[in-house]
Amino acid sequence: RPQRPPCPQNAKYGTCSLRKMSAMEALDLLDQVVDESDPDVDFPNSYHAYQTAEGIRRAHPDKDWFHLVGLLHDLGKVLALFGEPQ
């Protein structure tokens, strides 16, 4: 199998040393991001995360791991606050 070249993002973020924060702190930071794919939304990005998690909870009450995934699914967008493109 051919070896893949090293990923520059892994080198930059792989150590998780840029900034440490809890998931709740990241959800709060998410509200500072203006999503380029949907800039006209009038509610905070964290609201979407909670809506998603709640919708999944209603549809799949027995899958608590899935509720968590719904809550966290957009957290990567906070990298835009650190200069990464959306």
PDB file of C-alpha atoms in Angstrom:
ATOM      1  CA  ARG A   1       0.000   0.000   0.000  1.00  0.00           C
ATOM      2  CA  PRO A   2       1.441   3.406  -0.937  1.00  0.00           C
ATOM      3  CA  GLN A   3       2.291   5.702   1.951  1.00  0.00           C
ATOM      4  CA  ARG A   4       0.270   8.903   2.183  1.00  0.00           C
ATOM      5  CA  PRO A   5       2.108  12.199   2.638  1.00  0.00           C
ATOM      6  CA  PRO A   6       1.843  13.735   6.113  1.00  0.00           C
ATOM      7  CA  CYS A   7      -1.225  15.856   6.694  1.00  0.00           C
ATOM      8  CA  PRO A   8      -0.319  19.472   7.566  1.00  0.00           C
ATOM      9  CA  GLN A   9      -3.530  19.812   9.587  1.00  0.00           C
ATOM     10  CA  ASN A  10      -2.536  16.811  11.676  1.00  0.00           C
ATOM     11  CA  ALA A  11       0.822  18.437  12.381  1.00  0.00           C
ATOM     12  CA  LYS A  12      -0.891  21.707  13.334  1.00  0.00           C
ATOM     13  CA  TYR A  13      -3.823  20.383  15.377  1.00  0.00           C
ATOM     14  CA  GLY A  14      -2.959  16.747  16.126  1.00  0.00           C
ATOM     15  CA  THR A  15      -1.320  17.528  19.456  1.00  0.00           C
ATOM     16  CA  CYS A  16      -4.412  19.467  20.605  1.00  0.00           C
ATOM     17  CA  SER A  17      -2.089  22.100  22.014  1.00  0.00           C
ATOM     18  CA  LEU A  18      -3.445  25.172  20.190  1.00  0.00           C
ATOM     19  CA  ARG A  19      -6.182  25.684  22.730  1.00  0.00           C
ATOM     20  CA  LYS A  20      -7.808  23.405  25.250  1.00  0.00           C
ATOM     21  CA  MET A  21     -11.515  23.737  25.939  1.00  0.00           C
ATOM     22  CA  SER A  22     -14.478  21.698  27.002  1.00  0.00           C
ATOM     23  CA  ALA A  23     -17.211  20.715  24.576  1.00  0.00           C
ATOM     24  CA  MET A  24     -19.472  23.333  26.183  1.00  0.00           C
ATOM     25  CA  GLU A  25     -16.820  26.027  25.685  1.00  0.00           C
ATOM     26  CA  ALA A  26     -16.543  24.980  22.039  1.00  0.00           C
ATOM     27  CA  LEU A  27     -20.341  25.186  21.670  1.00  0.00           C
ATOM     28  CA  ASP A  28     -20.190  28.721  23.063  1.00  0.00           C
ATOM     29  CA  LEU A  29     -17.391  29.604  20.616  1.00  0.00           C
ATOM     30  CA  LEU A  30     -19.461  28.193  17.781  1.00  0.00           C
ATOM     31  CA  ASP A  31     -21.848  31.100  18.256  1.00  0.00           C
ATOM     32  CA  GLN A  32     -19.093  33.486  17.098  1.00  0.00           C
ATOM     33  CA  VAL A  33     -18.814  31.737  13.715  1.00  0.00           C
ATOM     34  CA  VAL A  34     -20.784  33.134  10.782  1.00  0.00           C
ATOM     35  CA  ASP A  35     -21.355  30.085   8.635  1.00  0.00           C
ATOM     36  CA  GLU A  36     -20.532  30.973   5.010  1.00  0.00           C
ATOM     37  CA  SER A  37     -22.964  28.315   3.797  1.00  0.00           C
ATOM     38  CA  ASP A  38     -25.862  29.932   5.674  1.00  0.00           C
ATOM     39  CA  PRO A  39     -24.959  33.537   6.657  1.00  0.00           C
ATOM     40  CA  ASP A  40     -28.567  34.772   7.006  1.00  0.00           C
ATOM     41  CA  VAL A  41     -29.524  32.564   9.941  1.00  0.00           C
ATOM     42  CA  ASP A  42     -30.883  34.625  12.814  1.00  0.00           C
ATOM     43  CA  PHE A  43     -30.099  32.204  15.639  1.00  0.00           C
ATOM     44  CA  PRO A  44     -26.785  31.068  17.148  1.00  0.00           C
ATOM     45  CA  ASN A  45     -24.978  28.037  15.761  1.00  0.00           C
ATOM     46  CA  SER A  46     -25.249  26.312  19.139  1.00  0.00           C
ATOM     47  CA  TYR A  47     -29.047  26.415  18.763  1.00  0.00           C
ATOM     48  CA  HIS A  48     -28.716  24.240  15.651  1.00  0.00           C
ATOM     49  CA  ALA A  49     -26.567  21.794  17.639  1.00  0.00           C
ATOM     50  CA  TYR A  50     -29.170  21.532  20.398  1.00  0.00           C
ATOM     51  CA  GLN A  51     -32.010  21.217  17.858  1.00  0.00           C
ATOM     52  CA  THR A  52     -30.158  18.402  16.106  1.00  0.00           C
ATOM     53  CA  ALA A  53     -29.445  16.546  19.341  1.00  0.00           C
ATOM     54  CA  GLU A  54     -33.045  16.923  20.500  1.00  0.00           C
ATOM     55  CA  GLY A  55     -34.422  15.733  17.154  1.00  0.00           C
ATOM     56  CA  ILE A  56     -32.199  12.677  17.300  1.00  0.00           C
ATOM     57  CA  ARG A  57     -33.218  12.038  20.922  1.00  0.00           C
ATOM     58  CA  ARG A  58     -36.887  12.066  19.954  1.00  0.00           C
ATOM     59  CA  ALA A  59     -36.333   9.784  16.964  1.00  0.00           C
ATOM     60  CA  HIS A  60     -33.851   7.447  18.694  1.00  0.00           C
ATOM     61  CA  PRO A  61     -34.350   7.651  22.475  1.00  0.00           C
ATOM     62  CA  ASP A  62     -32.294   4.517  23.082  1.00  0.00           C
ATOM     63  CA  LYS A  63     -29.131   5.749  21.324  1.00  0.00           C
ATOM     64  CA  ASP A  64     -27.493   8.194  23.716  1.00  0.00           C
ATOM     65  CA  TRP A  65     -24.243   8.116  21.716  1.00  0.00           C
ATOM     66  CA  PHE A  66     -26.221   9.400  18.715  1.00  0.00           C
ATOM     67  CA  HIS A  67     -27.644  12.313  20.771  1.00  0.00           C
ATOM     68  CA  LEU A  68     -24.075  13.335  21.606  1.00  0.00           C
ATOM     69  CA  VAL A  69     -22.984  13.107  17.958  1.00  0.00           C
ATOM     70  CA  GLY A  70     -25.890  15.389  17.023  1.00  0.00           C
ATOM     71  CA  LEU A  71     -24.767  17.938  19.593  1.00  0.00           C
ATOM     72  CA  LEU A  72     -21.111  17.880  18.529  1.00  0.00           C
ATOM     73  CA  HIS A  73     -21.429  17.446  14.762  1.00  0.00           C
ATOM     74  CA  ASP A  74     -20.534  21.066  13.831  1.00  0.00           C
ATOM     75  CA  LEU A  75     -17.841  21.791  16.437  1.00  0.00           C
ATOM     76  CA  GLY A  76     -15.116  21.691  13.790  1.00  0.00           C
ATOM     77  CA  LYS A  77     -16.468  25.011  12.519  1.00  0.00           C
ATOM     78  CA  VAL A  78     -14.722  26.751  15.435  1.00  0.00           C
ATOM     79  CA  LEU A  79     -11.465  26.279  13.486  1.00  0.00           C
ATOM     80  CA  ALA A  80     -12.648  29.190  11.323  1.00  0.00           C
ATOM     81  CA  LEU A  81     -11.976  31.378  14.375  1.00  0.00           C
ATOM     82  CA  PHE A  82      -8.342  30.242  14.210  1.00  0.00           C
ATOM     83  CA  GLY A  83      -7.874  31.143  10.546  1.00  0.00           C
ATOM     84  CA  GLU A  84      -8.973  27.930   8.869  1.00  0.00           C
ATOM     85  CA  PRO A  85     -11.189  28.246   5.796  1.00  0.00           C
ATOM     86  CA  GLN A  86     -14.764  27.104   5.968  1.00  0.00           C
TER      87      GLN A  86
END
